[in-house]
Amino acid sequence: MEILEFGNEEKEKIILIHGFQSPYQVWDDYIKYYEKNYHIIVPILQGHNIKVKDNFSSFKDCVKEIEDYYISRYGYDVYAIFGMSMGGIIAANIWQSNRLNIKNIIFDGSPLVSYPKIMKSYFVNFYLNVTHKSQQRDKKTIEQAINSIISEDKLEEFLQVLDNMSDITIKNYLNEWANYKLPKDIDKTKTKVYYYHGTKLNEMLAKRTAKYLKKYYPNSKIICFKGKGHCEVSLMKPKEMIKELDKVLVKKK
């Protein structure tokens, strides 16, 4: 796994974890804004690096690699981790492993509750089909992707990620996702939890996750973007999302 770093190493650390099939460049605006006052760490998840042909194995392996890298350089304290979509499952696994002391953990649309197993074959076939069509540059598929799962200015990087992504990686991610559910008993005292989600149909699992968090982590803060789709604000309107994140990340004087 390649891990990128930006900003002053002496500053507090923020880890940004992109979602499934997203290029790490979705963080460009966030890096540019926050690197002045924080040190930004951006893992390129397994199966997403256009320079390397690697396959995703498991959330556990990803988490260990990120943690080992971080601890060897910066110790155990992390100011914030922000996981977008499936990147939030990686963040949640880091949180529950309890190796790092995380002050703030932030999720956007992350499906932290398992979905019905009957849906697994549907999801696998759907993502394989869309990926193959994108690799073939099917016009309709690409048009549907723009401004729904990727902004037009990041389209080229998005397609490069899909071009380099194997069927094995897709199946492994979806298998891991199908089997994941956030535990109910992670230490609630040292980490502040923030969860963002939209209200459109493709946020069904996100809305279930929000209810789950409020039940088992009652001090978590849930922020709902009415009328928005999955990670729509984070992906399509990063300046708006940054304003929301400032409420969490910028310390009041």
C-alpha positions as protocol buffer text, in pm:
chain_id: "A"
residue {
  index: 1
  type: MET
  ca { x: 0 y: 0 z: 0 }
}
residue {
  index: 2
  type: GLU
  ca { x: 131 y: 344 z: -90 }
}
residue {
  index: 3
  type: ILE
  ca { x: 74 y: 610 z: 174 }
}
residue {
  index: 4
  type: LEU
  ca { x: 103 y: 977 z: 80 }
}
residue {
  index: 5
  type: GLU
  ca { x: 179 y: 1261 z: 319 }
}
residue {
  index: 6
  type: PHE
  ca { x: 122 y: 1635 z: 297 }
}
residue {
  index: 7
  type: GLY
  ca { x: 195 y: 1934 z: 518 }
}
residue {
  index: 8
  type: ASN
  ca { x: 412 y: 1986 z: 824 }
}
residue {
  index: 9
  type: GLU
  ca { x: 502 y: 1667 z: 1012 }
}
residue {
  index: 10
  type: GLU
  ca { x: 512 y: 1864 z: 1338 }
}
residue {
  index: 11
  type: LYS
  ca { x: 140 y: 1941 z: 1317 }
}
residue {
  index: 12
  type: GLU
  ca { x: -148 y: 1725 z: 1441 }
}
residue {
  index: 13
  type: LYS
  ca { x: -233 y: 1434 z: 1212 }
}
residue {
  index: 14
  type: ILE
  ca { x: -541 y: 1374 z: 999 }
}
residue {
  index: 15
  type: ILE
  ca { x: -583 y: 1046 z: 809 }
}
residue {
  index: 16
  type: LEU
  ca { x: -810 y: 1058 z: 503 }
}
residue {
  index: 17
  type: ILE
  ca { x: -934 y: 722 z: 369 }
}
residue {
  index: 18
  type: HIS
  ca { x: -1102 y: 719 z: 27 }
}
residue {
  index: 19
  type: GLY
  ca { x: -1390 y: 495 z: -72 }
}
residue {
  index: 20
  type: PHE
  ca { x: -1418 y: 186 z: -289 }
}
residue {
  index: 21
  type: GLN
  ca { x: -1323 y: 254 z: -653 }
}
residue {
  index: 22
  type: SER
  ca { x: -1245 y: 619 z: -575 }
}
residue {
  index: 23
  type: PRO
  ca { x: -908 y: 767 z: -672 }
}
residue {
  index: 24
  type: TYR
  ca { x: -716 y: 923 z: -385 }
}
residue {
  index: 25
  type: GLN
  ca { x: -743 y: 1255 z: -573 }
}
residue {
  index: 26
  type: VAL
  ca { x: -1096 y: 1297 z: -432 }
}
residue {
  index: 27
  type: TRP
  ca { x: -905 y: 1443 z: -136 }
}
residue {
  index: 28
  type: ASP
  ca { x: -726 y: 1714 z: -338 }
}
residue {
  index: 29
  type: ASP
  ca { x: -937 y: 2005 z: -208 }
}
residue {
  index: 30
  type: TYR
  ca { x: -920 y: 1875 z: 148 }
}
residue {
  index: 31
  type: ILE
  ca { x: -543 y: 1837 z: 133 }
}
residue {
  index: 32
  type: LYS
  ca { x: -494 y: 2184 z: -11 }
}
residue {
  index: 33
  type: TYR
  ca { x: -710 y: 2337 z: 261 }
}
residue {
  index: 34
  type: TYR
  ca { x: -592 y: 2144 z: 567 }
}
residue {
  index: 35
  type: GLU
  ca { x: -222 y: 2091 z: 497 }
}
residue {
  index: 36
  type: LYS
  ca { x: -148 y: 2446 z: 620 }
}
residue {
  index: 37
  type: ASN
  ca { x: -245 y: 2360 z: 976 }
}
residue {
  index: 38
  type: TYR
  ca { x: -231 y: 1979 z: 989 }
}
residue {
  index: 39
  type: HIS
  ca { x: -22 y: 1690 z: 865 }
}
residue {
  index: 40
  type: ILE
  ca { x: -235 y: 1494 z: 619 }
}
residue {
  index: 41
  type: ILE
  ca { x: -189 y: 1120 z: 562 }
}
residue {
  index: 42
  type: VAL
  ca { x: -362 y: 958 z: 265 }
}
residue {
  index: 43
  type: PRO
  ca { x: -343 y: 580 z: 210 }
}
residue {
  index: 44
  type: ILE
  ca { x: -406 y: 454 z: -142 }
}
residue {
  index: 45
  type: LEU
  ca { x: -601 y: 141 z: -58 }
}
residue {
  index: 46
  type: GLN
  ca { x: -513 y: -197 z: -201 }
}
residue {
  index: 47
  type: GLY
  ca { x: -637 y: -241 z: -557 }
}
residue {
  index: 48
  type: HIS
  ca { x: -663 y: 135 z: -615 }
}
residue {
  index: 49
  type: ASN
  ca { x: -309 y: 233 z: -705 }
}
residue {
  index: 50
  type: ILE
  ca { x: -272 y: 289 z: -1081 }
}
residue {
  index: 51
  type: LYS
  ca { x: 106 y: 238 z: -1052 }
}
residue {
  index: 52
  type: VAL
  ca { x: 84 y: -103 z: -885 }
}
residue {
  index: 53
  type: LYS
  ca { x: -115 y: -416 z: -972 }
}
residue {
  index: 54
  type: ASP
  ca { x: -213 y: -536 z: -626 }
}
residue {
  index: 55
  type: ASN
  ca { x: -523 y: -713 z: -504 }
}
residue {
  index: 56
  type: PHE
  ca { x: -724 y: -627 z: -196 }
}
residue {
  index: 57
  type: SER
  ca { x: -705 y: -904 z: 62 }
}
residue {
  index: 58
  type: SER
  ca { x: -890 y: -798 z: 377 }
}
residue {
  index: 59
  type: PHE
  ca { x: -981 y: -503 z: 596 }
}
residue {
  index: 60
  type: LYS
  ca { x: -760 y: -654 z: 865 }
}
residue {
  index: 61
  type: ASP
  ca { x: -453 y: -644 z: 640 }
}
residue {
  index: 62
  type: CYS
  ca { x: -525 y: -287 z: 530 }
}
residue {
  index: 63
  type: VAL
  ca { x: -570 y: -171 z: 888 }
}
residue {
  index: 64
  type: LYS
  ca { x: -249 y: -334 z: 1008 }
}
residue {
  index: 65
  type: GLU
  ca { x: -51 y: -179 z: 724 }
}
residue {
  index: 66
  type: ILE
  ca { x: -186 y: 169 z: 796 }
}
residue {
  index: 67
  type: GLU
  ca { x: -137 y: 133 z: 1171 }
}
residue {
  index: 68
  type: ASP
  ca { x: 217 y: -7 z: 1145 }
}
residue {
  index: 69
  type: TYR
  ca { x: 315 y: 274 z: 908 }
}
residue {
  index: 70
  type: TYR
  ca { x: 165 y: 543 z: 1129 }
}
residue {
  index: 71
  type: ILE
  ca { x: 293 y: 413 z: 1464 }
}
residue {
  index: 72
  type: SER
  ca { x: 648 y: 367 z: 1335 }
}
residue {
  index: 73
  type: ARG
  ca { x: 661 y: 735 z: 1235 }
}
residue {
  index: 74
  type: TYR
  ca { x: 426 y: 927 z: 1461 }
}
residue {
  index: 75
  type: GLY
  ca { x: 335 y: 718 z: 1763 }
}
residue {
  index: 76
  type: TYR
  ca { x: -17 y: 646 z: 1879 }
}
residue {
  index: 77
  type: ASP
  ca { x: -207 y: 976 z: 1884 }
}
residue {
  index: 78
  type: VAL
  ca { x: -423 y: 1077 z: 1586 }
}
residue {
  index: 79
  type: TYR
  ca { x: -622 y: 1399 z: 1580 }
}
residue {
  index: 80
  type: ALA
  ca { x: -878 y: 1275 z: 1328 }
}
residue {
  index: 81
  type: ILE
  ca { x: -961 y: 1000 z: 1081 }
}
residue {
  index: 82
  type: PHE
  ca { x: -1211 y: 1069 z: 803 }
}
residue {
  index: 83
  type: GLY
  ca { x: -1340 y: 773 z: 603 }
}
residue {
  index: 84
  type: MET
  ca { x: -1557 y: 821 z: 298 }
}
residue {
  index: 85
  type: SER
  ca { x: -1802 y: 542 z: 209 }
}
residue {
  index: 86
  type: MET
  ca { x: -1623 y: 206 z: 231 }
}
residue {
  index: 87
  type: GLY
  ca { x: -1313 y: 390 z: 350 }
}
residue {
  index: 88
  type: GLY
  ca { x: -1513 y: 441 z: 666 }
}
residue {
  index: 89
  type: ILE
  ca { x: -1513 y: 66 z: 726 }
}
residue {
  index: 90
  type: ILE
  ca { x: -1133 y: 80 z: 726 }
}
residue {
  index: 91
  type: ALA
  ca { x: -1155 y: 373 z: 969 }
}
residue {
  index: 92
  type: ALA
  ca { x: -1399 y: 179 z: 1189 }
}
residue {
  index: 93
  type: ASN
  ca { x: -1165 y: -120 z: 1197 }
}
residue {
  index: 94
  type: ILE
  ca { x: -880 y: 108 z: 1305 }
}
residue {
  index: 95
  type: TRP
  ca { x: -1104 y: 249 z: 1577 }
}
residue {
  index: 96
  type: GLN
  ca { x: -1204 y: -93 z: 1709 }
}
residue {
  index: 97
  type: SER
  ca { x: -850 y: -235 z: 1698 }
}
residue {
  index: 98
  type: ASN
  ca { x: -764 y: 18 z: 1972 }
}
residue {
  index: 99
  type: ARG
  ca { x: -397 y: 51 z: 1875 }
}
residue {
  index: 100
  type: LEU
  ca { x: -431 y: 423 z: 1802 }
}
residue {
  index: 101
  type: ASN
  ca { x: -567 y: 698 z: 2025 }
}
residue {
  index: 102
  type: ILE
  ca { x: -816 y: 870 z: 1794 }
}
residue {
  index: 103
  type: LYS
  ca { x: -960 y: 1202 z: 1907 }
}
residue {
  index: 104
  type: ASN
  ca { x: -1217 y: 1239 z: 1627 }
}
residue {
  index: 105
  type: ILE
  ca { x: -1351 y: 978 z: 1386 }
}
residue {
  index: 106
  type: ILE
  ca { x: -1561 y: 1098 z: 1094 }
}
residue {
  index: 107
  type: PHE
  ca { x: -1768 y: 892 z: 854 }
}
residue {
  index: 108
  type: ASP
  ca { x: -1953 y: 992 z: 539 }
}
residue {
  index: 109
  type: GLY
  ca { x: -2214 y: 742 z: 419 }
}
residue {
  index: 110
  type: SER
  ca { x: -2009 y: 450 z: 547 }
}
residue {
  index: 111
  type: PRO
  ca { x: -2207 y: 122 z: 560 }
}
residue {
  index: 112
  type: LEU
  ca { x: -2114 y: 10 z: 910 }
}
residue {
  index: 113
  type: VAL
  ca { x: -2398 y: -241 z: 940 }
}
residue {
  index: 114
  type: SER
  ca { x: -2408 y: -563 z: 741 }
}
residue {
  index: 115
  type: TYR
  ca { x: -2652 y: -593 z: 454 }
}
residue {
  index: 116
  type: PRO
  ca { x: -2871 y: -899 z: 380 }
}
residue {
  index: 117
  type: LYS
  ca { x: -2657 y: -1178 z: 237 }
}
residue {
  index: 118
  type: ILE
  ca { x: -2910 y: -1229 z: -41 }
}
residue {
  index: 119
  type: MET
  ca { x: -2794 y: -895 z: -180 }
}
residue {
  index: 120
  type: LYS
  ca { x: -2427 y: -995 z: -204 }
}
residue {
  index: 121
  type: SER
  ca { x: -2448 y: -1163 z: -544 }
}
residue {
  index: 122
  type: TYR
  ca { x: -2641 y: -861 z: -674 }
}
residue {
  index: 123
  type: PHE
  ca { x: -2374 y: -618 z: -557 }
}
residue {
  index: 124
  type: VAL
  ca { x: -2090 y: -833 z: -693 }
}
residue {
  index: 125
  type: ASN
  ca { x: -2254 y: -865 z: -1035 }
}
residue {
  index: 126
  type: PHE
  ca { x: -2345 y: -495 z: -1039 }
}
residue {
  index: 127
  type: TYR
  ca { x: -1992 y: -372 z: -964 }
}
residue {
  index: 128
  type: LEU
  ca { x: -1829 y: -621 z: -1200 }
}
residue {
  index: 129
  type: ASN
  ca { x: -2063 y: -516 z: -1478 }
}
residue {
  index: 130
  type: VAL
  ca { x: -2016 y: -142 z: -1422 }
}
residue {
  index: 131
  type: THR
  ca { x: -1639 y: -181 z: -1392 }
}
residue {
  index: 132
  type: HIS
  ca { x: -1610 y: -382 z: -1713 }
}
residue {
  index: 133
  type: LYS
  ca { x: -1826 y: -132 z: -1900 }
}
residue {
  index: 134
  type: SER
  ca { x: -1616 y: 154 z: -1768 }
}
residue {
  index: 135
  type: GLN
  ca { x: -1300 y: -24 z: -1877 }
}
residue {
  index: 136
  type: GLN
  ca { x: -1454 y: -51 z: -2222 }
}
residue {
  index: 137
  type: ARG
  ca { x: -1543 y: 323 z: -2205 }
}
residue {
  index: 138
  type: ASP
  ca { x: -1914 y: 258 z: -2247 }
}
residue {
  index: 139
  type: LYS
  ca { x: -2054 y: 607 z: -2297 }
}
residue {
  index: 140
  type: LYS
  ca { x: -2378 y: 563 z: -2102 }
}
residue {
  index: 141
  type: THR
  ca { x: -2201 y: 409 z: -1802 }
}
residue {
  index: 142
  type: ILE
  ca { x: -1949 y: 690 z: -1785 }
}
residue {
  index: 143
  type: GLU
  ca { x: -2218 y: 957 z: -1821 }
}
residue {
  index: 144
  type: GLN
  ca { x: -2409 y: 800 z: -1531 }
}
residue {
  index: 145
  type: ALA
  ca { x: -2094 y: 802 z: -1316 }
}
residue {
  index: 146
  type: ILE
  ca { x: -2026 y: 1174 z: -1363 }
}
residue {
  index: 147
  type: ASN
  ca { x: -2166 y: 1379 z: -1076 }
}
residue {
  index: 148
  type: SER
  ca { x: -2317 y: 1072 z: -911 }
}
residue {
  index: 149
  type: ILE
  ca { x: -2007 y: 882 z: -796 }
}
residue {
  index: 150
  type: ILE
  ca { x: -1727 y: 1102 z: -929 }
}
residue {
  index: 151
  type: SER
  ca { x: -1691 y: 1466 z: -1024 }
}
residue {
  index: 152
  type: GLU
  ca { x: -1608 y: 1539 z: -1386 }
}
residue {
  index: 153
  type: ASP
  ca { x: -1267 y: 1688 z: -1302 }
}
residue {
  index: 154
  type: LYS
  ca { x: -1166 y: 1357 z: -1137 }
}
residue {
  index: 155
  type: LEU
  ca { x: -1307 y: 1134 z: -1411 }
}
residue {
  index: 156
  type: GLU
  ca { x: -973 y: 1048 z: -1571 }
}
residue {
  index: 157
  type: GLU
  ca { x: -822 y: 936 z: -1239 }
}
residue {
  index: 158
  type: PHE
  ca { x: -1139 y: 739 z: -1163 }
}
residue {
  index: 159
  type: LEU
  ca { x: -1119 y: 552 z: -1494 }
}
residue {
  index: 160
  type: GLN
  ca { x: -750 y: 480 z: -1441 }
}
residue {
  index: 161
  type: VAL
  ca { x: -832 y: 320 z: -1105 }
}
residue {
  index: 162
  type: LEU
  ca { x: -1099 y: 100 z: -1265 }
}
residue {
  index: 163
  type: ASP
  ca { x: -867 y: 9 z: -1554 }
}
residue {
  index: 164
  type: ASN
  ca { x: -618 y: -128 z: -1303 }
}
residue {
  index: 165
  type: MET
  ca { x: -869 y: -298 z: -1072 }
}
residue {
  index: 166
  type: SER
  ca { x: -905 y: -675 z: -1086 }
}
residue {
  index: 167
  type: ASP
  ca { x: -1221 y: -882 z: -1048 }
}
residue {
  index: 168
  type: ILE
  ca { x: -1057 y: -1046 z: -745 }
}
residue {
  index: 169
  type: THR
  ca { x: -1025 y: -711 z: -571 }
}
residue {
  index: 170
  type: ILE
  ca { x: -1390 y: -626 z: -640 }
}
residue {
  index: 171
  type: LYS
  ca { x: -1513 y: -960 z: -507 }
}
residue {
  index: 172
  type: ASN
  ca { x: -1290 y: -944 z: -200 }
}
residue {
  index: 173
  type: TYR
  ca { x: -1403 y: -593 z: -105 }
}
residue {
  index: 174
  type: LEU
  ca { x: -1769 y: -684 z: -140 }
}
residue {
  index: 175
  type: ASN
  ca { x: -1726 y: -1008 z: 54 }
}
residue {
  index: 176
  type: GLU
  ca { x: -1556 y: -821 z: 338 }
}
residue {
  index: 177
  type: TRP
  ca { x: -1824 y: -553 z: 334 }
}
residue {
  index: 178
  type: ALA
  ca { x: -2104 y: -813 z: 347 }
}
residue {
  index: 179
  type: ASN
  ca { x: -1956 y: -959 z: 664 }
}
residue {
  index: 180
  type: TYR
  ca { x: -1880 y: -635 z: 849 }
}
residue {
  index: 181
  type: LYS
  ca { x: -2079 y: -484 z: 1134 }
}
residue {
  index: 182
  type: LEU
  ca { x: -1950 y: -223 z: 1375 }
}
residue {
  index: 183
  type: PRO
  ca { x: -1923 y: -370 z: 1725 }
}
residue {
  index: 184
  type: LYS
  ca { x: -2154 y: -227 z: 1990 }
}
residue {
  index: 185
  type: ASP
  ca { x: -1891 y: -194 z: 2260 }
}
residue {
  index: 186
  type: ILE
  ca { x: -1594 y: 9 z: 2135 }
}
residue {
  index: 187
  type: ASP
  ca { x: -1460 y: 244 z: 2404 }
}
residue {
  index: 188
  type: LYS
  ca { x: -1693 y: 545 z: 2399 }
}
residue {
  index: 189
  type: THR
  ca { x: -1486 y: 770 z: 2623 }
}
residue {
  index: 190
  type: LYS
  ca { x: -1186 y: 883 z: 2420 }
}
residue {
  index: 191
  type: THR
  ca { x: -1313 y: 923 z: 2061 }
}
residue {
  index: 192
  type: LYS
  ca { x: -1574 y: 1166 z: 1934 }
}
residue {
  index: 193
  type: VAL
  ca { x: -1786 y: 1017 z: 1655 }
}
residue {
  index: 194
  type: TYR
  ca { x: -1936 y: 1211 z: 1364 }
}
residue {
  index: 195
  type: TYR
  ca { x: -2153 y: 1055 z: 1095 }
}
residue {
  index: 196
  type: TYR
  ca { x: -2272 y: 1230 z: 777 }
}
residue {
  index: 197
  type: HIS
  ca { x: -2530 y: 1089 z: 539 }
}
residue {
  index: 198
  type: GLY
  ca { x: -2784 y: 1187 z: 274 }
}
residue {
  index: 199
  type: THR
  ca { x: -3148 y: 1092 z: 232 }
}
residue {
  index: 200
  type: LYS
  ca { x: -3171 y: 958 z: -124 }
}
residue {
  index: 201
  type: LEU
  ca { x: -3241 y: 591 z: -194 }
}
residue {
  index: 202
  type: ASN
  ca { x: -2871 y: 504 z: -229 }
}
residue {
  index: 203
  type: GLU
  ca { x: -2822 y: 608 z: 135 }
}
residue {
  index: 204
  type: MET
  ca { x: -3042 y: 329 z: 274 }
}
residue {
  index: 205
  type: LEU
  ca { x: -2752 y: 155 z: 450 }
}
residue {
  index: 206
  type: ALA
  ca { x: -2613 y: 487 z: 569 }
}
residue {
  index: 207
  type: LYS
  ca { x: -2945 y: 574 z: 733 }
}
residue {
  index: 208
  type: ARG
  ca { x: -2947 y: 231 z: 902 }
}
residue {
  index: 209
  type: THR
  ca { x: -2594 y: 294 z: 1024 }
}
residue {
  index: 210
  type: ALA
  ca { x: -2696 y: 634 z: 1166 }
}
residue {
  index: 211
  type: LYS
  ca { x: -2975 y: 470 z: 1368 }
}
residue {
  index: 212
  type: TYR
  ca { x: -2734 y: 201 z: 1489 }
}
residue {
  index: 213
  type: LEU
  ca { x: -2482 y: 462 z: 1604 }
}
residue {
  index: 214
  type: LYS
  ca { x: -2743 y: 662 z: 1791 }
}
residue {
  index: 215
  type: LYS
  ca { x: -2856 y: 348 z: 1971 }
}
residue {
  index: 216
  type: TYR
  ca { x: -2519 y: 209 z: 2073 }
}
residue {
  index: 217
  type: TYR
  ca { x: -2308 y: 528 z: 2062 }
}
residue {
  index: 218
  type: PRO
  ca { x: -2560 y: 786 z: 2187 }
}
residue {
  index: 219
  type: ASN
  ca { x: -2299 y: 1062 z: 2209 }
}
residue {
  index: 220
  type: SER
  ca { x: -2220 y: 1038 z: 1838 }
}
residue {
  index: 221
  type: LYS
  ca { x: -2324 y: 1336 z: 1627 }
}
residue {
  index: 222
  type: ILE
  ca { x: -2535 y: 1258 z: 1320 }
}
residue {
  index: 223
  type: ILE
  ca { x: -2546 y: 1517 z: 1042 }
}
residue {
  index: 224
  type: CYS
  ca { x: -2805 y: 1464 z: 769 }
}
residue {
  index: 225
  type: PHE
  ca { x: -2780 y: 1624 z: 425 }
}
residue {
  index: 226
  type: LYS
  ca { x: -3143 y: 1630 z: 313 }
}
residue {
  index: 227
  type: GLY
  ca { x: -3201 y: 1553 z: -54 }
}
residue {
  index: 228
  type: LYS
  ca { x: -2841 y: 1443 z: -108 }
}
residue {
  index: 229
  type: GLY
  ca { x: -2711 y: 1109 z: -230 }
}
residue {
  index: 230
  type: HIS
  ca { x: -2425 y: 886 z: -122 }
}
residue {
  index: 231
  type: CYS
  ca { x: -2122 y: 1103 z: -32 }
}
residue {
  index: 232
  type: GLU
  ca { x: -2262 y: 1366 z: -268 }
}
residue {
  index: 233
  type: VAL
  ca { x: -2144 y: 1666 z: -66 }
}
residue {
  index: 234
  type: SER
  ca { x: -1797 y: 1523 z: 3 }
}
residue {
  index: 235
  type: LEU
  ca { x: -1739 y: 1423 z: -360 }
}
residue {
  index: 236
  type: MET
  ca { x: -1918 y: 1694 z: -558 }
}
residue {
  index: 237
  type: LYS
  ca { x: -1907 y: 1992 z: -325 }
}
residue {
  index: 238
  type: PRO
  ca { x: -1586 y: 1962 z: -121 }
}
residue {
  index: 239
  type: LYS
  ca { x: -1589 y: 2330 z: -20 }
}
residue {
  index: 240
  type: GLU
  ca { x: -1927 y: 2278 z: 146 }
}
residue {
  index: 241
  type: MET
  ca { x: -1802 y: 1964 z: 320 }
}
residue {
  index: 242
  type: ILE
  ca { x: -1492 y: 2146 z: 440 }
}
residue {
  index: 243
  type: LYS
  ca { x: -1716 y: 2403 z: 611 }
}
residue {
  index: 244
  type: GLU
  ca { x: -1885 y: 2116 z: 794 }
}
residue {
  index: 245
  type: LEU
  ca { x: -1553 y: 1957 z: 886 }
}
residue {
  index: 246
  type: ASP
  ca { x: -1421 y: 2286 z: 1020 }
}
residue {
  index: 247
  type: LYS
  ca { x: -1685 y: 2260 z: 1291 }
}
residue {
  index: 248
  type: VAL
  ca { x: -1514 y: 1939 z: 1403 }
}
residue {
  index: 249
  type: LEU
  ca { x: -1149 y: 1996 z: 1321 }
}
residue {
  index: 250
  type: VAL
  ca { x: -1079 y: 2365 z: 1381 }
}
residue {
  index: 251
  type: LYS
  ca { x: -1015 y: 2434 z: 1746 }
}
residue {
  index: 252
  type: LYS
  ca { x: -1194 y: 2729 z: 1896 }
}
residue {
  index: 253
  type: LYS
  ca { x: -961 y: 2988 z: 2047 }
}
